[in-house]
XYZ file of C-alpha atoms in Angstrom:
450
model
C -26.974 28.704 33.470
C -30.493 27.226 33.303
C -30.826 23.923 35.180
C -32.638 20.906 33.758
C -34.567 18.242 35.635
C -32.928 15.604 33.471
C -30.831 14.928 30.414
C -32.009 12.596 27.656
C -29.640 11.036 25.107
C -31.011 9.381 21.972
C -28.364 7.300 20.207
C -28.526 6.191 16.581
C -25.930 3.421 16.217
C -25.664 2.440 12.548
C -23.283 0.006 10.889
C -22.932 -2.038 14.082
C -21.466 -5.531 14.236
C -24.623 -7.655 13.694
C -23.239 -10.557 15.735
C -22.731 -8.391 18.783
C -26.139 -6.711 18.712
C -27.832 -10.133 18.374
C -25.947 -11.644 21.336
C -28.198 -11.330 24.411
C -25.521 -11.837 27.114
C -23.147 -9.446 25.319
C -25.768 -6.714 24.853
C -26.739 -7.006 28.519
C -23.084 -6.875 29.576
C -22.418 -3.763 27.489
C -25.410 -1.842 28.841
C -24.597 -2.779 32.434
C -20.965 -1.760 32.001
C -22.059 1.496 30.332
C -24.255 2.250 33.340
C -21.378 1.464 35.714
C -19.002 3.690 33.749
C -21.446 6.563 34.041
C -21.441 6.033 37.825
C -25.153 5.218 37.844
C -26.817 3.215 40.628
C -28.146 0.007 39.034
C -31.503 -1.214 40.412
C -32.690 -3.948 38.014
C -32.494 -5.246 34.432
C -34.916 -6.760 31.918
C -33.641 -8.143 28.577
C -35.392 -10.276 25.979
C -34.216 -11.972 22.762
C -36.683 -12.091 19.869
C -37.041 -14.603 17.049
C -35.535 -14.704 14.501
C -33.334 -11.840 15.712
C -33.283 -8.637 17.724
C -32.977 -7.743 21.387
C -34.779 -5.335 23.703
C -33.501 -4.445 27.122
C -33.751 -1.975 29.977
C -31.343 -1.213 32.797
C -33.231 0.540 35.560
C -31.029 2.936 37.497
C -31.789 5.097 40.491
C -31.277 8.087 38.230
C -33.763 6.725 35.566
C -32.888 4.180 32.832
C -30.769 2.862 29.954
C -32.693 1.066 27.189
C -31.877 -0.554 23.849
C -33.531 -2.219 20.891
C -31.470 -3.846 18.136
C -32.108 -4.726 14.495
C -29.182 -7.004 13.530
C -30.493 -7.411 9.992
C -30.041 -3.653 9.530
C -26.865 -3.434 11.654
C -28.725 -0.853 13.740
C -29.297 -0.269 17.441
C -31.444 2.413 19.076
C -30.289 3.392 22.561
C -32.066 5.640 25.039
C -30.381 7.074 28.137
C -32.302 9.233 30.582
C -30.686 10.570 33.726
C -31.874 12.952 36.397
C -28.879 12.899 38.698
C -25.202 13.795 38.810
C -23.857 10.977 36.668
C -21.707 10.979 33.519
C -23.775 9.621 30.586
C -21.263 10.825 27.960
C -18.777 8.175 29.035
C -21.529 5.582 28.515
C -22.232 6.964 25.036
C -18.620 6.619 23.945
C -18.311 3.159 25.482
C -21.383 1.803 23.670
C -20.242 3.254 20.333
C -17.005 1.335 20.767
C -18.459 -1.924 22.062
C -21.182 -2.197 19.424
C -18.576 -1.225 16.801
C -20.840 1.370 15.266
C -19.307 2.686 12.065
C -21.765 5.569 11.772
C -22.969 6.781 15.167
C -24.984 9.861 16.008
C -26.702 11.131 19.098
C -28.998 13.914 20.211
C -28.915 15.376 23.704
C -32.124 16.894 25.081
C -32.424 18.836 28.302
C -35.681 17.832 29.975
C -37.733 20.000 32.283
C -36.167 23.371 31.501
C -38.246 26.143 33.098
C -37.897 28.470 31.306
C -36.164 27.081 28.225
C -34.443 30.006 26.458
C -32.401 27.978 23.968
C -33.015 25.415 21.279
C -31.968 21.874 22.199
C -28.358 21.370 21.194
C -27.934 18.404 18.873
C -24.598 16.633 18.518
C -23.941 14.294 15.633
C -20.866 12.139 15.313
C -19.666 11.660 11.745
C -22.297 12.423 9.147
C -25.533 14.215 10.096
C -28.739 12.343 9.335
C -31.448 14.919 8.803
C -34.044 15.343 6.068
C -32.869 17.526 3.196
C -34.165 21.053 3.816
C -35.096 22.600 0.482
C -36.244 25.917 1.952
C -33.137 28.111 2.521
C -35.003 29.868 5.323
C -35.531 26.587 7.182
C -32.799 26.483 9.822
C -32.123 23.431 12.009
C -28.821 24.061 13.762
C -26.625 21.225 14.999
C -22.963 20.437 15.490
C -21.123 17.650 13.694
C -17.627 16.241 13.904
C -15.405 16.342 10.830
C -12.812 13.704 11.667
C -9.264 14.784 10.820
C -7.765 11.457 11.858
C -8.770 8.665 14.254
C -7.696 10.741 17.261
C -8.926 14.260 16.490
C -11.856 16.044 14.901
C -13.136 19.495 14.024
C -16.468 20.515 15.580
C -18.527 22.463 13.039
C -21.922 24.119 13.446
C -24.258 23.327 10.556
C -27.461 25.168 9.736
C -29.066 23.163 6.947
C -28.645 19.901 5.066
C -28.953 20.906 1.413
C -28.272 17.590 -0.311
C -27.615 14.008 0.744
C -27.124 10.905 -1.390
C -25.156 7.702 -1.560
C -23.394 7.116 -4.887
C -21.774 3.797 -5.873
C -18.498 5.249 -4.591
C -19.162 7.438 -1.574
C -21.569 9.289 0.698
C -22.246 12.787 -0.672
C -23.543 15.653 1.437
C -23.790 19.383 0.947
C -24.288 21.389 4.118
C -24.770 25.028 4.977
C -22.522 25.843 7.938
C -22.289 28.934 10.084
C -18.515 29.391 9.865
C -17.728 28.281 6.306
C -20.934 28.695 4.294
C -21.820 25.827 1.984
C -19.594 22.761 2.264
C -19.123 19.581 0.260
C -18.642 16.475 2.417
C -17.619 13.086 1.003
C -17.785 10.074 3.304
C -18.141 12.452 6.230
C -14.939 14.373 5.441
C -14.692 18.039 4.499
C -13.742 18.419 0.830
C -14.466 22.034 0.006
C -15.943 25.044 1.794
C -17.379 28.235 0.357
C -15.336 30.451 2.677
C -11.882 29.234 1.640
C -12.108 26.929 -1.382
C -10.375 29.620 -3.441
C -7.188 29.145 -1.401
C -7.012 25.436 -2.116
C -7.969 25.617 -5.782
C -5.763 28.575 -6.691
C -2.814 26.972 -4.883
C -3.403 23.617 -6.577
C -3.753 24.960 -10.116
C -1.767 28.134 -10.731
C 1.785 27.252 -9.638
C 1.903 24.421 -12.184
C 0.009 26.351 -14.864
C 2.253 29.408 -14.544
C 5.407 27.295 -14.545
C 4.469 25.932 -17.974
C 5.419 28.477 -20.679
C 2.266 27.928 -22.754
C -0.312 25.504 -21.314
C -2.834 24.693 -24.029
C -4.101 21.232 -23.050
C -4.936 20.321 -19.457
C -6.198 17.133 -17.834
C -7.970 17.363 -14.473
C -8.374 14.145 -12.502
C -11.180 14.436 -9.943
C -12.297 17.911 -8.910
C -16.008 17.151 -9.121
C -17.022 20.579 -7.766
C -15.674 22.221 -10.929
C -13.539 24.756 -9.043
C -10.263 23.266 -10.290
C -11.664 23.489 -13.809
C -12.666 27.101 -13.126
C -9.101 28.033 -12.195
C -7.577 26.189 -15.172
C -9.846 28.045 -17.582
C -8.727 31.415 -16.225
C -5.630 30.916 -18.404
C -6.432 32.206 -21.882
C -3.743 29.940 -23.335
C -5.900 26.885 -22.587
C -7.606 25.491 -25.663
C -8.870 22.235 -24.159
C -9.506 21.097 -20.596
C -10.508 17.482 -20.002
C -11.980 16.734 -16.576
C -12.216 13.055 -15.606
C -14.226 12.175 -12.499
C -15.490 8.746 -11.527
C -18.595 9.938 -9.674
C -21.314 11.491 -11.819
C -23.488 12.175 -8.774
C -20.841 14.409 -7.190
C -20.512 16.425 -10.381
C -24.268 16.787 -10.841
C -24.901 17.697 -7.194
C -22.187 20.355 -7.255
C -23.425 21.838 -10.510
C -26.914 22.107 -9.030
C -26.207 23.138 -5.436
C -22.711 24.687 -5.617
C -22.778 26.567 -8.944
C -20.451 29.287 -7.647
C -17.672 26.688 -7.388
C -17.584 26.061 -11.142
C -18.777 29.571 -12.101
C -19.840 28.500 -15.588
C -16.756 26.358 -16.276
C -18.783 23.303 -17.272
C -20.480 25.360 -19.991
C -17.183 26.665 -21.386
C -16.659 25.271 -24.928
C -13.075 24.347 -23.998
C -14.341 21.883 -21.385
C -14.726 18.151 -21.961
C -16.272 16.245 -19.045
C -15.567 12.507 -18.877
C -17.206 10.247 -16.287
C -14.712 7.433 -15.894
C -12.067 5.963 -13.653
C -8.966 8.078 -14.292
C -6.613 5.144 -14.570
C -8.899 3.434 -17.067
C -9.188 6.668 -19.031
C -5.426 7.167 -19.231
C -4.762 3.589 -20.280
C -7.415 3.933 -23.001
C -5.990 7.010 -24.741
C -2.703 8.090 -26.304
C -3.359 11.803 -25.790
C -0.697 13.897 -24.082
C -1.233 17.070 -22.064
C 0.765 20.128 -21.095
C -0.529 20.074 -17.523
C -2.190 17.379 -15.414
C -3.911 18.374 -12.160
C -4.676 15.527 -9.730
C -7.487 16.761 -7.474
C -8.559 13.433 -6.002
C -10.080 12.441 -2.676
C -7.984 10.779 -0.005
C -6.860 7.341 -1.219
C -8.803 5.270 1.296
C -8.250 1.538 1.301
C -10.445 -0.010 -1.444
C -11.628 3.497 -2.401
C -11.691 4.901 -5.957
C -8.571 7.041 -5.398
C -6.344 4.313 -3.951
C -4.947 3.207 -7.369
C -4.178 6.830 -8.330
C -1.249 7.503 -5.970
C 1.212 4.734 -6.822
C 4.523 4.496 -8.670
C 2.781 2.583 -11.456
C 0.081 5.259 -11.799
C 2.636 8.058 -11.969
C 4.469 6.199 -14.728
C 1.173 6.249 -16.630
C 0.728 9.962 -15.869
C 4.275 10.678 -17.056
C 3.579 8.953 -20.368
C 0.640 11.325 -20.942
C 2.664 14.501 -20.436
C 4.193 16.371 -23.342
C 7.994 16.946 -23.227
C 7.549 20.121 -21.175
C 4.628 18.708 -19.236
C 4.024 19.207 -15.540
C 1.743 17.580 -12.947
C 0.314 18.941 -9.668
C -1.047 16.489 -7.103
C -2.947 17.200 -3.893
C -1.045 15.190 -1.307
C -2.809 15.175 2.045
C -2.237 16.876 5.358
C 1.088 18.415 6.317
C 0.259 18.563 10.014
C 3.126 17.433 12.219
C 1.372 14.150 13.050
C 0.098 13.587 9.506
C 3.207 13.960 7.349
C 3.702 10.293 6.496
C 1.411 10.308 3.462
C 2.713 13.669 2.218
C 6.259 12.308 2.476
C 5.208 9.151 0.628
C 3.682 11.183 -2.187
C 6.881 13.224 -2.414
C 9.050 10.089 -2.522
C 6.805 8.313 -5.047
C 6.758 11.258 -7.447
C 10.508 11.717 -6.973
C 11.004 8.103 -8.070
C 9.342 8.937 -11.406
C 10.134 12.597 -12.214
C 13.323 14.656 -12.367
C 11.987 17.743 -10.576
C 9.713 17.426 -7.549
C 8.569 20.514 -5.612
C 6.432 20.041 -2.469
C 4.570 22.891 -0.785
C 1.992 23.485 1.914
C -1.017 25.764 2.383
C -3.301 26.501 5.314
C -7.002 25.672 4.834
C -9.102 26.823 7.789
C -12.075 24.592 6.985
C -9.769 21.547 6.914
C -8.483 22.469 10.404
C -4.992 21.560 9.220
C -2.359 22.559 6.663
C -2.534 20.778 3.322
C 0.164 19.573 0.966
C 0.566 19.690 -2.808
C 3.432 18.297 -4.885
C 4.424 19.484 -8.372
C 6.518 17.184 -10.580
C 8.040 17.418 -14.056
C 10.961 16.146 -16.127
C 11.562 19.575 -17.672
C 10.224 22.348 -15.420
C 10.959 23.414 -11.854
C 8.488 25.950 -10.378
C 11.088 27.062 -7.821
C 13.171 28.743 -10.535
C 10.514 31.354 -11.366
C 10.956 34.815 -9.902
C 7.999 36.678 -8.431
C 8.179 39.192 -11.285
C 8.061 36.435 -13.911
C 5.043 34.821 -12.234
C 3.207 38.158 -12.164
C 4.128 38.853 -15.787
C 2.740 35.498 -16.931
C -0.418 35.965 -14.882
C -1.067 39.403 -16.392
C -0.580 38.010 -19.888
C -2.935 35.073 -19.384
C -5.502 35.837 -16.674
C -7.757 38.475 -15.220
C -5.524 38.837 -12.183
C -8.092 40.866 -10.250
C -10.175 37.681 -9.966
C -7.394 35.873 -8.107
C -7.744 36.172 -4.340
C -4.810 34.076 -3.123
C -2.099 33.548 -5.716
C 0.510 35.915 -7.164
C 4.270 36.066 -7.625
C 5.094 36.740 -3.983
C 2.902 33.847 -2.855
C 4.455 31.549 -5.481
C 7.914 32.039 -4.027
C 6.694 31.737 -0.439
C 4.881 28.452 -1.106
C 8.087 26.517 -1.673
C 9.851 27.827 1.452
C 9.094 24.837 3.669
C 10.127 25.006 7.335
C 13.174 23.037 8.421
C 11.262 20.356 10.337
C 9.098 19.620 7.297
C 12.080 19.344 4.966
C 13.681 16.908 7.396
C 10.521 14.843 7.837
C 10.017 14.576 4.077
C 13.344 12.764 3.944
C 12.863 10.714 7.101
C 9.241 9.596 6.686
C 7.231 7.885 3.994
C 7.939 5.356 1.298
C 7.463 4.834 -2.413
C 3.891 3.607 -2.936
C 3.268 0.624 -5.208
C 0.115 -1.025 -6.529
C 0.722 -4.132 -4.424
C 1.869 -2.245 -1.330
C -0.063 -1.724 1.917
C -2.594 1.137 2.021
C -1.628 4.279 3.902
C -5.190 5.558 4.324
C -7.856 3.442 5.966
C -11.421 4.607 6.624
C -11.601 6.347 9.977
C -13.194 4.310 12.746
C -15.873 6.569 14.187
C -16.249 4.346 17.260
C -14.482 6.781 19.540
C -14.700 7.280 23.278
C -16.245 10.517 24.431
C -15.749 11.980 27.848
């Protein structure tokens, strides 16, 4: 392993608490404690407060230095750590992210004085990467980023290129090219869809409900901005009209431009009607009823656009827009052993509204966890279909050779939940109401590393 003369960490701490980063004694305390935690030998300090705001400071250590400059008005702090000895700067990085309460941290680690230097510098980014959009597909700038699964665990993914980045009124939108999963759609720093395995999620979300219905002609899709859910719905030749309602026009437009293989021409299909609107507003503004409703929404983060779409009151609205033999499929969060509370709550909330409720789980590699879906109906139960009947309906309606995941055997297997999951669905969760507490809060990226 090639040795370096020193290691240099450049920290980008965004969305900090502006009061903390404008408090001279507190900033000095945090940097000194960070140096102590890294087991550095402190020699001297110089800190200065500027008017009207902002702080600069340096902690001189025997191994080199820690330095900081803050912009409270932008909630931003730039931190520089250089070490040339056997100390532990990663523990200092994690500590400062926590203490400055950075909601969107990133850092780059550079090895200094490599002779020779056979490898590119390895760049780590916590949360969302902040690089210029690279329009040239041959322009590669590899780095790793963390896709946070929950506040205590994350998936480390190697990205090759930032294809698109924008902030809509509702969320942060990014499209990345990754080494393991190809192109990926990220919303608010969370993996939503990956080129390598999106077909598993979208086929599993759409076809069990569509096949269970004897003749689905009208379909409503809530969310699904990539267009892949729409693509799978339109595989059924029985469909005469598919209405897709998504609140975020920028997601839809970005996916149509940069991820066209997701929709595969579905937006241009004459059966498609695209509506840019809040789904709850749309449903309360129309009397139309549908054979199938597919709820492909983002996680219902507190104060986020999807939060009002997972409650008892919302499902009563959904039920009123289903025809007598109507059926709904709803993506319902992770089914990992430590993440089942929301899945159980979705199951219980739908069960409080519908006669038949059928939960199932699929494995999505790019999500780094299993994922849950719940089907509900007053008239239809997908668990009653035999594998032969599923295959017969698929052959009559679809070009089955284009399906890569779903068939009759898979349909039956989906609903065979393991014993622990069946038990936890009964033991965990609660019926969700409009005025109830949120189950999903934005993940705090201020984690401790090392």
